[in-house]
Amino acid sequence: MEITRYRTPRDKAPERRSVWQNWDGNVTARPARVTAPASVEELRGVVRQAAEDGLTVKPVGSGHSFTPAAATDGVLIRPEHLTGIRAIDHAAGTVTVAAGTRLEALNLALAREGLSLTNMGDIMEQTVSGAISTGTHGTGRESASIAAQIRGFELVTADGSLLTCSETENPEVFAAARIGLGALGIITAVTFAVEPLFLLTAREEPMTFDQVTATFDELHAENEHFEFYWFPHTGNCNTKRNNRSAGPLAPVGRFSGWFEDEFLSNGLYQAANSLGRAVPATIPAIAKISSRALSARTYTDIPYKVFTSPRRVRFTEMEYAVPREALVETLRELKAMVDRSDLRISFPVEVRTAPADDITLSTASGRESAYIAVHVYRGTPYHQYFSAAERIFTAHDGRPHWGKLHTRGADYFAEAYPRFAEFTALRDRLDPDRRFGNDYLRRVLGD
């Protein structure tokens, strides 16, 4: 892709259409211009120039969303120059980071300073702004969403203004734009709450589907972070419990880490999924083997090394948040649907939890939530599976993850989110001309 620095009207050169594609390859865009501003002031100029030219503007991060949330035929903004730590305040327990910084770089920088985020998702490839804008989350009894750890941010609005937002400054924007879908402006910097670096002990072990669902409430209550994977076509699950530890540090050994996290979970799993895609009849047998491939293990390490893991096998995903009390019934219905169908599903179903938060369009807004994520190997037909799963999720008042595939529109979200009208009214005020709009936002927010 050709990336150009922002050009002023006087030196603007003829442009040719570039092609942008997301991580999964299921979303493609052909923006009129691609630019990588070197500063916030330059970014503000890009937005103003786009308005003069009658073009929409969309920033992209790592492209890890499966929805076309960042797609545009206008000006596509790359974040690679808007990166780095701006400030660390040990006394206040905060870090301010440029929005294009990847979570991996943030975690490494915090660890060097003896600090950590309280919780995070299971991958680190996303940019800070991309992760928070779509509601990226981990699993947790008291903490989950990355956006819920935000204490402030900067936002470039449609007229090129720069807003500083927090609980006390522009609080209505702060409430909404922490998970703003890119609809309210372009986030340029984020201040997170952080805490002194701590240790987590992870306990991973297989359990049966019936065991997990029968004791889920206890497993959730007894562990700070609990998640599990159910393997379709089997009655088997892999579980993971993460809890704070006084130590000592006892990381996964180098060989066992490579063998389980790279060879089994990535290399061999890639080959198994390729076989399953080519010969779907082999998938149930592969699932039985895969569900038993990983042995029980316990290890203790710093948070990002426990929360995250390498994900090199590409996939397509749908995820819904349902009320936590509805999880077990929803999951049992999903399993029954797969068991009685002719579907062949090679990827496990991931289950996590989150406490209620106060973010306007957070999938956990106002209610304790449980997340059910369904996946297929990249390039595998998914419509029948995802459609059937979505019918189950929506029957239980599910809210789809903003960055993962779903078919819901604005009418559905107006019912699913009590404060939906607050968000759309704020959008009308901040971006009346839909400078940051695209087809996806038109579908999910209305126009």
Tab-separated table of C-alpha atoms in Angstrom:
chain	number	residue	atom	x	y	z
A	1	MET	CA	0.000	0.000	0.000
A	2	GLU	CA	1.284	3.449	-0.829
A	3	ILE	CA	1.247	5.704	2.231
A	4	THR	CA	1.709	9.430	1.724
A	5	ARG	CA	2.419	12.132	4.218
A	6	TYR	CA	-0.315	14.749	4.493
A	7	ARG	CA	-0.067	17.317	1.716
A	8	THR	CA	-1.289	20.894	1.951
A	9	PRO	CA	-3.654	22.112	-0.811
A	10	ARG	CA	-0.744	23.777	-2.635
A	11	ASP	CA	1.446	20.701	-2.957
A	12	LYS	CA	-1.272	18.066	-3.303
A	13	ALA	CA	-0.178	15.583	-5.956
A	14	PRO	CA	-2.318	13.295	-8.111
A	15	GLU	CA	-3.416	10.328	-6.040
A	16	ARG	CA	-4.078	6.730	-6.925
A	17	ARG	CA	-6.361	4.415	-5.031
A	18	SER	CA	-4.710	2.155	-2.486
A	19	VAL	CA	-6.251	-1.009	-1.112
A	20	TRP	CA	-6.583	-1.576	2.628
A	21	GLN	CA	-7.481	-4.975	4.067
A	22	ASN	CA	-8.140	-6.084	7.626
A	23	TRP	CA	-6.344	-8.889	9.507
A	24	ASP	CA	-8.848	-11.563	8.504
A	25	GLY	CA	-9.067	-10.417	4.896
A	26	ASN	CA	-12.871	-10.252	4.967
A	27	VAL	CA	-12.953	-6.418	4.740
A	28	THR	CA	-11.388	-4.427	1.918
A	29	ALA	CA	-11.464	-0.668	1.356
A	30	ARG	CA	-10.220	1.590	-1.423
A	31	PRO	CA	-9.629	4.998	0.153
A	32	ALA	CA	-9.112	8.078	-1.976
A	33	ARG	CA	-6.122	9.013	0.165
A	34	VAL	CA	-3.943	7.248	2.724
A	35	THR	CA	-1.991	9.431	5.105
A	36	ALA	CA	0.149	8.949	8.194
A	37	PRO	CA	0.226	12.225	10.161
A	38	ALA	CA	3.368	12.860	12.160
A	39	SER	CA	1.678	14.923	14.874
A	40	VAL	CA	-1.695	15.758	16.356
A	41	GLU	CA	-1.570	19.167	14.682
A	42	GLU	CA	-0.973	17.516	11.326
A	43	LEU	CA	-3.881	15.162	11.981
A	44	ARG	CA	-6.149	18.126	12.712
A	45	GLY	CA	-5.101	19.578	9.371
A	46	VAL	CA	-5.960	16.307	7.625
A	47	VAL	CA	-9.466	16.409	9.080
A	48	ARG	CA	-9.990	20.046	8.075
A	49	GLN	CA	-8.715	19.371	4.548
A	50	ALA	CA	-10.990	16.356	4.208
A	51	ALA	CA	-13.945	18.567	5.095
A	52	GLU	CA	-12.939	21.066	2.418
A	53	ASP	CA	-12.656	18.229	-0.103
A	54	GLY	CA	-15.969	16.657	0.932
A	55	LEU	CA	-14.325	13.397	2.017
A	56	THR	CA	-14.951	11.183	5.005
A	57	VAL	CA	-12.099	10.320	7.378
A	58	LYS	CA	-11.399	7.027	9.158
A	59	PRO	CA	-8.390	6.025	11.257
A	60	VAL	CA	-7.280	2.404	11.162
A	61	GLY	CA	-5.291	0.465	13.707
A	62	SER	CA	-4.052	-3.079	13.243
A	63	GLY	CA	-7.182	-4.069	11.305
A	64	HIS	CA	-8.103	-6.654	13.916
A	65	SER	CA	-11.830	-5.932	13.700
A	66	PHE	CA	-13.923	-8.280	11.593
A	67	THR	CA	-16.511	-5.587	10.880
A	68	PRO	CA	-15.914	-2.757	8.378
A	69	ALA	CA	-15.804	-0.229	11.238
A	70	ALA	CA	-12.680	1.419	9.798
A	71	ALA	CA	-13.455	1.060	6.084
A	72	THR	CA	-13.638	4.245	4.027
A	73	ASP	CA	-13.559	5.481	0.459
A	74	GLY	CA	-12.353	8.846	1.735
A	75	VAL	CA	-9.208	9.566	3.758
A	76	LEU	CA	-7.698	6.620	5.609
A	77	ILE	CA	-5.389	7.602	8.462
A	78	ARG	CA	-2.562	5.282	9.473
A	79	PRO	CA	-1.324	5.579	13.084
A	80	GLU	CA	2.310	4.560	12.860
A	81	HIS	CA	3.710	8.011	13.688
A	82	LEU	CA	1.270	8.709	16.532
A	83	THR	CA	2.878	6.295	18.968
A	84	GLY	CA	4.778	6.161	22.230
A	85	ILE	CA	4.412	6.887	25.920
A	86	ARG	CA	3.728	10.555	26.640
A	87	ALA	CA	3.865	10.454	30.428
A	88	ILE	CA	3.889	8.104	33.392
A	89	ASP	CA	2.671	9.393	36.742
A	90	HIS	CA	3.616	6.887	39.438
A	91	ALA	CA	1.978	8.933	42.184
A	92	ALA	CA	-1.351	9.200	40.375
A	93	GLY	CA	-1.126	5.674	38.981
A	94	THR	CA	-1.628	6.697	35.346
A	95	VAL	CA	0.058	6.404	31.979
A	96	THR	CA	-0.690	8.608	28.971
A	97	VAL	CA	0.012	6.983	25.632
A	98	ALA	CA	-0.364	8.045	22.011
A	99	ALA	CA	-3.354	6.322	20.463
A	100	GLY	CA	-1.496	4.539	17.671
A	101	THR	CA	0.706	2.648	20.116
A	102	ARG	CA	0.228	-1.098	20.042
A	103	LEU	CA	-0.803	-2.831	23.238
A	104	GLU	CA	2.330	-4.947	23.092
A	105	ALA	CA	4.548	-1.850	23.211
A	106	LEU	CA	2.440	-0.371	26.015
A	107	ASN	CA	2.678	-3.528	28.103
A	108	LEU	CA	6.437	-3.790	27.636
A	109	ALA	CA	6.948	-0.138	28.568
A	110	LEU	CA	4.773	-0.459	31.669
A	111	ALA	CA	6.563	-3.604	32.806
A	112	ARG	CA	9.920	-1.813	32.558
A	113	GLU	CA	8.498	0.856	34.879
A	114	GLY	CA	7.161	-1.727	37.324
A	115	LEU	CA	3.540	-1.058	36.304
A	116	SER	CA	0.670	-2.916	34.685
A	117	LEU	CA	-2.859	-2.544	33.410
A	118	THR	CA	-5.335	-4.270	35.717
A	119	ASN	CA	-6.780	-6.437	32.954
A	120	MET	CA	-6.507	-6.898	29.204
A	121	GLY	CA	-7.643	-9.069	26.329
A	122	ASP	CA	-5.822	-12.146	25.101
A	123	ILE	CA	-3.886	-10.601	22.213
A	124	MET	CA	-1.594	-7.557	21.995
A	125	GLU	CA	-1.585	-6.739	18.274
A	126	GLN	CA	-4.208	-3.991	18.446
A	127	THR	CA	-3.500	-0.298	18.712
A	128	VAL	CA	-4.671	1.441	21.864
A	129	SER	CA	-7.346	3.475	20.057
A	130	GLY	CA	-8.601	0.525	18.029
A	131	ALA	CA	-8.880	-1.699	21.084
A	132	ILE	CA	-10.832	0.769	23.179
A	133	SER	CA	-13.040	2.064	20.370
A	134	THR	CA	-14.497	-1.367	19.639
A	135	GLY	CA	-14.767	-2.555	23.253
A	136	THR	CA	-11.876	-5.031	23.475
A	137	HIS	CA	-12.058	-6.900	26.772
A	138	GLY	CA	-10.560	-9.708	28.773
A	139	THR	CA	-12.331	-11.763	31.381
A	140	GLY	CA	-12.823	-10.749	34.989
A	141	ARG	CA	-14.976	-10.862	38.051
A	142	GLU	CA	-14.320	-7.193	38.874
A	143	SER	CA	-12.463	-5.916	35.790
A	144	ALA	CA	-12.493	-6.740	32.114
A	145	SER	CA	-12.797	-3.980	29.499
A	146	ILE	CA	-9.705	-2.006	28.562
A	147	ALA	CA	-11.934	1.043	28.038
A	148	ALA	CA	-13.138	0.851	31.652
A	149	GLN	CA	-9.539	1.572	32.735
A	150	ILE	CA	-9.455	4.925	30.900
A	151	ARG	CA	-9.100	8.094	32.979
A	152	GLY	CA	-8.964	10.569	30.112
A	153	PHE	CA	-8.295	11.038	26.404
A	154	GLU	CA	-7.838	13.581	23.607
A	155	LEU	CA	-10.268	13.627	20.690
A	156	VAL	CA	-10.049	15.417	17.335
A	157	THR	CA	-13.579	16.286	16.276
A	158	ALA	CA	-15.070	16.825	12.835
A	159	ASP	CA	-14.129	20.515	12.644
A	160	GLY	CA	-10.523	19.820	13.628
A	161	SER	CA	-10.953	20.881	17.241
A	162	LEU	CA	-9.058	19.027	19.982
A	163	LEU	CA	-11.120	18.064	23.035
A	164	THR	CA	-9.672	16.888	26.341
A	165	CYS	CA	-12.112	14.521	28.026
A	166	SER	CA	-12.367	13.001	31.499
A	167	GLU	CA	-14.936	12.541	34.254
A	168	THR	CA	-14.664	16.267	34.997
A	169	GLU	CA	-13.858	17.745	31.561
A	170	ASN	CA	-16.380	17.163	28.769
A	171	PRO	CA	-17.862	14.318	30.854
A	172	GLU	CA	-20.642	13.517	28.384
A	173	VAL	CA	-18.050	12.894	25.668
A	174	PHE	CA	-15.931	10.892	28.104
A	175	ALA	CA	-18.919	8.661	28.921
A	176	ALA	CA	-19.539	7.852	25.265
A	177	ALA	CA	-16.255	8.036	23.360
A	178	ARG	CA	-14.389	5.510	25.508
A	179	ILE	CA	-16.141	3.020	23.228
A	180	GLY	CA	-16.986	5.380	20.396
A	181	LEU	CA	-16.762	3.132	17.293
A	182	GLY	CA	-14.834	5.937	15.596
A	183	ALA	CA	-18.117	7.825	15.225
A	184	LEU	CA	-17.416	10.794	17.483
A	185	GLY	CA	-13.896	11.728	16.452
A	186	ILE	CA	-10.316	10.500	16.292
A	187	ILE	CA	-8.671	9.646	19.602
A	188	THR	CA	-5.077	10.874	19.698
A	189	ALA	CA	-3.974	9.992	23.246
A	190	VAL	CA	-5.340	7.974	26.150
A	191	THR	CA	-4.657	8.100	29.882
A	192	PHE	CA	-5.090	4.745	31.615
A	193	ALA	CA	-5.195	3.868	35.283
A	194	VAL	CA	-2.307	1.528	36.069
A	195	GLU	CA	-1.056	-0.193	39.203
A	196	PRO	CA	2.217	-1.577	40.518
A	197	LEU	CA	3.303	-4.685	38.657
A	198	PHE	CA	1.865	-7.836	40.198
A	199	LEU	CA	1.957	-11.578	39.643
A	200	LEU	CA	-0.791	-13.858	38.420
A	201	THR	CA	-0.943	-17.595	38.865
A	202	ALA	CA	-2.635	-19.318	35.952
A	203	ARG	CA	-4.181	-22.727	36.371
A	204	GLU	CA	-5.162	-24.380	33.109
A	205	GLU	CA	-6.919	-27.731	33.069
A	206	PRO	CA	-9.441	-29.717	31.050
A	207	MET	CA	-13.010	-30.130	32.311
A	208	THR	CA	-16.112	-31.561	30.724
A	209	PHE	CA	-18.798	-29.292	29.313
A	210	ASP	CA	-21.264	-30.599	31.888
A	211	GLN	CA	-18.841	-29.939	34.756
A	212	VAL	CA	-18.164	-26.380	33.684
A	213	THR	CA	-21.786	-25.440	33.091
A	214	ALA	CA	-22.958	-27.088	36.328
A	215	THR	CA	-20.405	-25.222	38.434
A	216	PHE	CA	-19.997	-22.021	36.420
A	217	ASP	CA	-21.339	-19.686	39.117
A	218	GLU	CA	-18.866	-21.098	41.642
A	219	LEU	CA	-15.959	-20.948	39.188
A	220	HIS	CA	-16.789	-17.321	38.402
A	221	ALA	CA	-17.143	-16.348	42.074
A	222	GLU	CA	-13.977	-18.101	43.235
A	223	ASN	CA	-11.593	-16.714	40.613
A	224	GLU	CA	-10.568	-13.187	39.699
A	225	HIS	CA	-10.413	-14.206	36.047
A	226	PHE	CA	-12.082	-17.321	34.692
A	227	GLU	CA	-12.564	-18.369	31.074
A	228	PHE	CA	-13.037	-21.552	29.143
A	229	TYR	CA	-13.175	-22.998	25.661
A	230	TRP	CA	-15.694	-25.583	24.555
A	231	PHE	CA	-14.780	-27.732	21.537
A	232	PRO	CA	-17.827	-28.343	19.306
A	233	HIS	CA	-18.565	-32.004	18.485
A	234	THR	CA	-17.191	-32.951	21.913
A	235	GLY	CA	-18.160	-32.684	25.553
A	236	ASN	CA	-14.728	-31.287	26.373
A	237	CYS	CA	-13.537	-27.882	27.579
A	238	ASN	CA	-10.234	-26.274	28.480
A	239	THR	CA	-10.439	-23.899	31.457
A	240	LYS	CA	-8.167	-21.125	32.705
A	241	ARG	CA	-8.220	-19.483	36.136
A	242	ASN	CA	-5.997	-16.470	36.788
A	243	ASN	CA	-5.572	-15.142	40.320
A	244	ARG	CA	-3.174	-12.739	41.974
A	245	SER	CA	-0.212	-14.359	43.624
A	246	ALA	CA	2.453	-13.474	46.167
A	247	GLY	CA	4.888	-15.480	44.072
A	248	PRO	CA	7.470	-16.679	43.523
A	249	LEU	CA	7.766	-16.100	39.799
A	250	ALA	CA	7.386	-19.452	38.022
A	251	PRO	CA	6.915	-18.867	34.284
A	252	VAL	CA	6.199	-21.511	31.703
A	253	GLY	CA	9.424	-23.276	30.754
A	254	ARG	CA	10.977	-22.341	27.434
A	255	PHE	CA	10.501	-25.747	25.832
A	256	SER	CA	7.022	-26.438	27.219
A	257	GLY	CA	5.946	-22.919	26.261
A	258	TRP	CA	7.155	-23.424	22.717
A	259	PHE	CA	5.648	-26.895	22.510
A	260	GLU	CA	2.175	-25.986	23.793
A	261	ASP	CA	1.809	-22.339	22.735
A	262	GLU	CA	3.602	-22.463	19.396
A	263	PHE	CA	3.815	-26.053	18.135
A	264	LEU	CA	0.436	-27.342	19.366
A	265	SER	CA	-1.694	-24.185	19.594
A	266	ASN	CA	-0.386	-22.594	16.406
A	267	GLY	CA	1.676	-24.857	14.139
A	268	LEU	CA	-0.116	-28.173	14.514
A	269	TYR	CA	-3.472	-26.433	14.964
A	270	GLN	CA	-2.950	-24.584	11.681
A	271	ALA	CA	-2.380	-27.896	9.893
A	272	ALA	CA	-5.412	-29.490	11.553
A	273	ASN	CA	-7.676	-26.627	10.520
A	274	SER	CA	-6.355	-26.702	6.970
A	275	LEU	CA	-7.202	-30.397	6.815
A	276	GLY	CA	-10.647	-29.750	8.283
A	277	ARG	CA	-11.377	-27.027	5.748
A	278	ALA	CA	-10.350	-29.322	2.886
A	279	VAL	CA	-12.157	-32.396	4.279
A	280	PRO	CA	-14.956	-31.268	6.652
A	281	ALA	CA	-15.858	-34.873	7.550
A	282	THR	CA	-12.603	-35.089	9.518
A	283	ILE	CA	-13.489	-32.190	11.844
A	284	PRO	CA	-15.292	-34.107	14.640
A	285	ALA	CA	-12.332	-36.467	14.992
A	286	ILE	CA	-9.870	-33.544	14.884
A	287	ALA	CA	-11.945	-31.757	17.554
A	288	LYS	CA	-11.731	-34.738	19.886
A	289	ILE	CA	-7.957	-34.858	19.481
A	290	SER	CA	-7.535	-31.069	19.800
A	291	SER	CA	-9.648	-30.904	22.953
A	292	ARG	CA	-7.309	-33.366	24.657
A	293	ALA	CA	-3.998	-32.090	23.241
A	294	LEU	CA	-3.212	-29.550	25.956
A	295	SER	CA	-2.370	-30.912	29.384
A	296	ALA	CA	-3.063	-29.291	32.751
A	297	ARG	CA	-0.443	-26.764	33.829
A	298	THR	CA	0.109	-24.061	36.449
A	299	TYR	CA	2.490	-21.123	36.153
A	300	THR	CA	3.066	-17.673	37.690
A	301	ASP	CA	4.133	-14.594	35.744
A	302	ILE	CA	3.546	-10.865	35.241
A	303	PRO	CA	0.067	-9.983	33.936
A	304	TYR	CA	0.504	-9.488	30.207
A	305	LYS	CA	2.385	-12.784	29.932
A	306	VAL	CA	-0.547	-14.559	31.576
A	307	PHE	CA	-3.457	-12.704	29.989
A	308	THR	CA	-2.152	-12.798	26.413
A	309	SER	CA	-0.965	-15.510	24.057
A	310	PRO	CA	0.228	-15.683	20.449
A	311	ARG	CA	-2.592	-16.176	17.912
A	312	ARG	CA	-1.120	-17.044	14.546
A	313	VAL	CA	-3.958	-19.173	13.172
A	314	ARG	CA	-6.305	-16.749	11.441
A	315	PHE	CA	-10.044	-16.993	11.865
A	316	THR	CA	-13.371	-15.209	11.460
A	317	GLU	CA	-15.323	-14.405	14.613
A	318	MET	CA	-18.697	-13.422	16.037
A	319	GLU	CA	-19.071	-12.607	19.734
A	320	TYR	CA	-22.113	-11.636	21.799
A	321	ALA	CA	-22.448	-10.470	25.382
A	322	VAL	CA	-25.472	-11.902	27.202
A	323	PRO	CA	-26.550	-11.213	30.783
A	324	ARG	CA	-24.267	-13.315	32.973
A	325	GLU	CA	-27.195	-15.171	34.512
A	326	ALA	CA	-28.238	-16.297	31.016
A	327	LEU	CA	-24.866	-17.754	30.048
A	328	VAL	CA	-25.361	-21.417	30.890
A	329	GLU	CA	-28.763	-21.669	29.207
A	330	THR	CA	-27.461	-19.829	26.130
A	331	LEU	CA	-24.409	-22.056	25.866
A	332	ARG	CA	-26.430	-25.238	26.266
A	333	GLU	CA	-28.724	-24.078	23.467
A	334	LEU	CA	-25.702	-23.380	21.270
A	335	LYS	CA	-24.308	-26.855	21.912
A	336	ALA	CA	-27.678	-28.485	21.207
A	337	MET	CA	-27.913	-26.557	17.935
A	338	VAL	CA	-24.467	-27.718	16.804
A	339	ASP	CA	-25.117	-31.324	17.900
A	340	ARG	CA	-28.327	-31.652	15.878
A	341	SER	CA	-26.996	-29.838	12.797
A	342	ASP	CA	-24.756	-30.907	9.951
A	343	LEU	CA	-22.298	-28.131	10.801
A	344	ARG	CA	-18.615	-28.983	11.105
A	345	ILE	CA	-16.898	-26.536	13.471
A	346	SER	CA	-13.139	-26.822	13.941
A	347	PHE	CA	-12.622	-23.836	16.277
A	348	PRO	CA	-13.544	-23.833	19.975
A	349	VAL	CA	-16.180	-21.542	21.466
A	350	GLU	CA	-14.652	-19.035	23.903
A	351	VAL	CA	-16.480	-17.929	27.066
A	352	ARG	CA	-15.478	-14.973	29.258
A	353	THR	CA	-17.148	-12.589	31.728
A	354	ALA	CA	-17.213	-8.892	32.610
A	355	PRO	CA	-18.649	-6.796	35.431
A	356	ALA	CA	-21.149	-4.055	34.667
A	357	ASP	CA	-19.680	-0.682	33.637
A	358	ASP	CA	-20.973	2.826	32.921
A	359	ILE	CA	-19.772	3.300	29.324
A	360	THR	CA	-22.656	4.282	27.065
A	361	LEU	CA	-22.251	1.641	24.347
A	362	SER	CA	-20.173	-0.910	26.223
A	363	THR	CA	-21.494	-4.438	25.770
A	364	ALA	CA	-21.365	-4.623	29.585
A	365	SER	CA	-23.072	-1.265	30.093
A	366	GLY	CA	-25.333	-1.501	33.126
A	367	ARG	CA	-25.229	-5.280	33.488
A	368	GLU	CA	-22.903	-8.118	34.441
A	369	SER	CA	-22.127	-9.892	31.220
A	370	ALA	CA	-20.831	-13.127	29.785
A	371	TYR	CA	-19.256	-13.304	26.344
A	372	ILE	CA	-19.691	-16.180	23.936
A	373	ALA	CA	-17.416	-16.076	20.899
A	374	VAL	CA	-17.849	-18.384	17.922
A	375	HIS	CA	-15.096	-18.770	15.330
A	376	VAL	CA	-14.347	-20.504	12.072
A	377	TYR	CA	-11.008	-21.028	10.401
A	378	ARG	CA	-10.216	-18.269	7.925
A	379	GLY	CA	-11.738	-18.953	4.530
A	380	THR	CA	-14.314	-21.419	5.879
A	381	PRO	CA	-18.017	-20.711	5.182
A	382	TYR	CA	-19.542	-19.270	8.330
A	383	HIS	CA	-22.989	-17.849	7.498
A	384	GLN	CA	-25.040	-20.875	8.521
A	385	TYR	CA	-23.204	-21.280	11.827
A	386	PHE	CA	-23.116	-17.600	12.724
A	387	SER	CA	-26.756	-17.050	11.744
A	388	ALA	CA	-27.922	-19.932	13.916
A	389	ALA	CA	-25.748	-18.772	16.820
A	390	GLU	CA	-26.946	-15.190	16.455
A	391	ARG	CA	-30.585	-16.253	16.701
A	392	ILE	CA	-29.777	-17.887	20.038
A	393	PHE	CA	-27.782	-14.913	21.305
A	394	THR	CA	-30.403	-12.326	20.392
A	395	ALA	CA	-33.135	-14.416	22.027
A	396	HIS	CA	-31.210	-13.868	25.281
A	397	ASP	CA	-30.873	-10.073	24.856
A	398	GLY	CA	-27.369	-10.389	23.462
A	399	ARG	CA	-25.266	-7.399	22.481
A	400	PRO	CA	-22.752	-8.049	19.682
A	401	HIS	CA	-19.128	-7.050	20.002
A	402	TRP	CA	-18.702	-3.904	17.895
A	403	GLY	CA	-15.609	-5.246	16.142
A	404	LYS	CA	-16.885	-8.738	15.363
A	405	LEU	CA	-19.353	-9.985	12.809
A	406	HIS	CA	-23.066	-9.536	13.411
A	407	THR	CA	-26.167	-8.512	11.447
A	408	ARG	CA	-27.815	-6.113	13.919
A	409	GLY	CA	-28.836	-2.556	13.079
A	410	ALA	CA	-29.753	0.691	14.806
A	411	ASP	CA	-33.308	-0.385	15.689
A	412	TYR	CA	-31.946	-3.380	17.592
A	413	PHE	CA	-29.353	-1.320	19.440
A	414	ALA	CA	-31.901	1.311	20.414
A	415	GLU	CA	-33.638	-1.459	22.372
A	416	ALA	CA	-30.466	-3.187	23.595
A	417	TYR	CA	-28.832	-0.046	25.033
A	418	PRO	CA	-30.884	2.177	27.370
A	419	ARG	CA	-28.604	5.156	26.612
A	420	PHE	CA	-28.389	4.643	22.853
A	421	ALA	CA	-30.202	7.936	22.172
A	422	GLU	CA	-27.593	9.786	24.278
A	423	PHE	CA	-24.862	8.498	22.004
A	424	THR	CA	-26.610	9.373	18.750
A	425	ALA	CA	-27.505	12.848	20.046
A	426	LEU	CA	-23.856	13.438	20.931
A	427	ARG	CA	-22.855	12.237	17.476
A	428	ASP	CA	-25.278	14.728	15.927
A	429	ARG	CA	-23.583	17.497	17.926
A	430	LEU	CA	-19.964	16.489	17.306
A	431	ASP	CA	-20.241	15.212	13.734
A	432	PRO	CA	-23.408	16.561	12.108
A	433	ASP	CA	-22.014	16.096	8.593
A	434	ARG	CA	-20.863	12.521	9.301
A	435	ARG	CA	-17.234	13.294	8.549
A	436	PHE	CA	-16.357	10.065	10.382
A	437	GLY	CA	-19.200	8.030	8.927
A	438	ASN	CA	-19.216	4.915	6.775
A	439	ASP	CA	-21.646	2.167	5.823
A	440	TYR	CA	-21.094	0.226	9.048
A	441	LEU	CA	-21.865	3.197	11.272
A	442	ARG	CA	-24.884	4.014	9.137
A	443	ARG	CA	-26.199	0.511	9.835
A	444	VAL	CA	-25.493	0.337	13.561
A	445	LEU	CA	-26.182	3.948	14.535
A	446	GLY	CA	-28.618	5.100	11.883
A	447	ASP	CA	-28.162	8.291	9.897
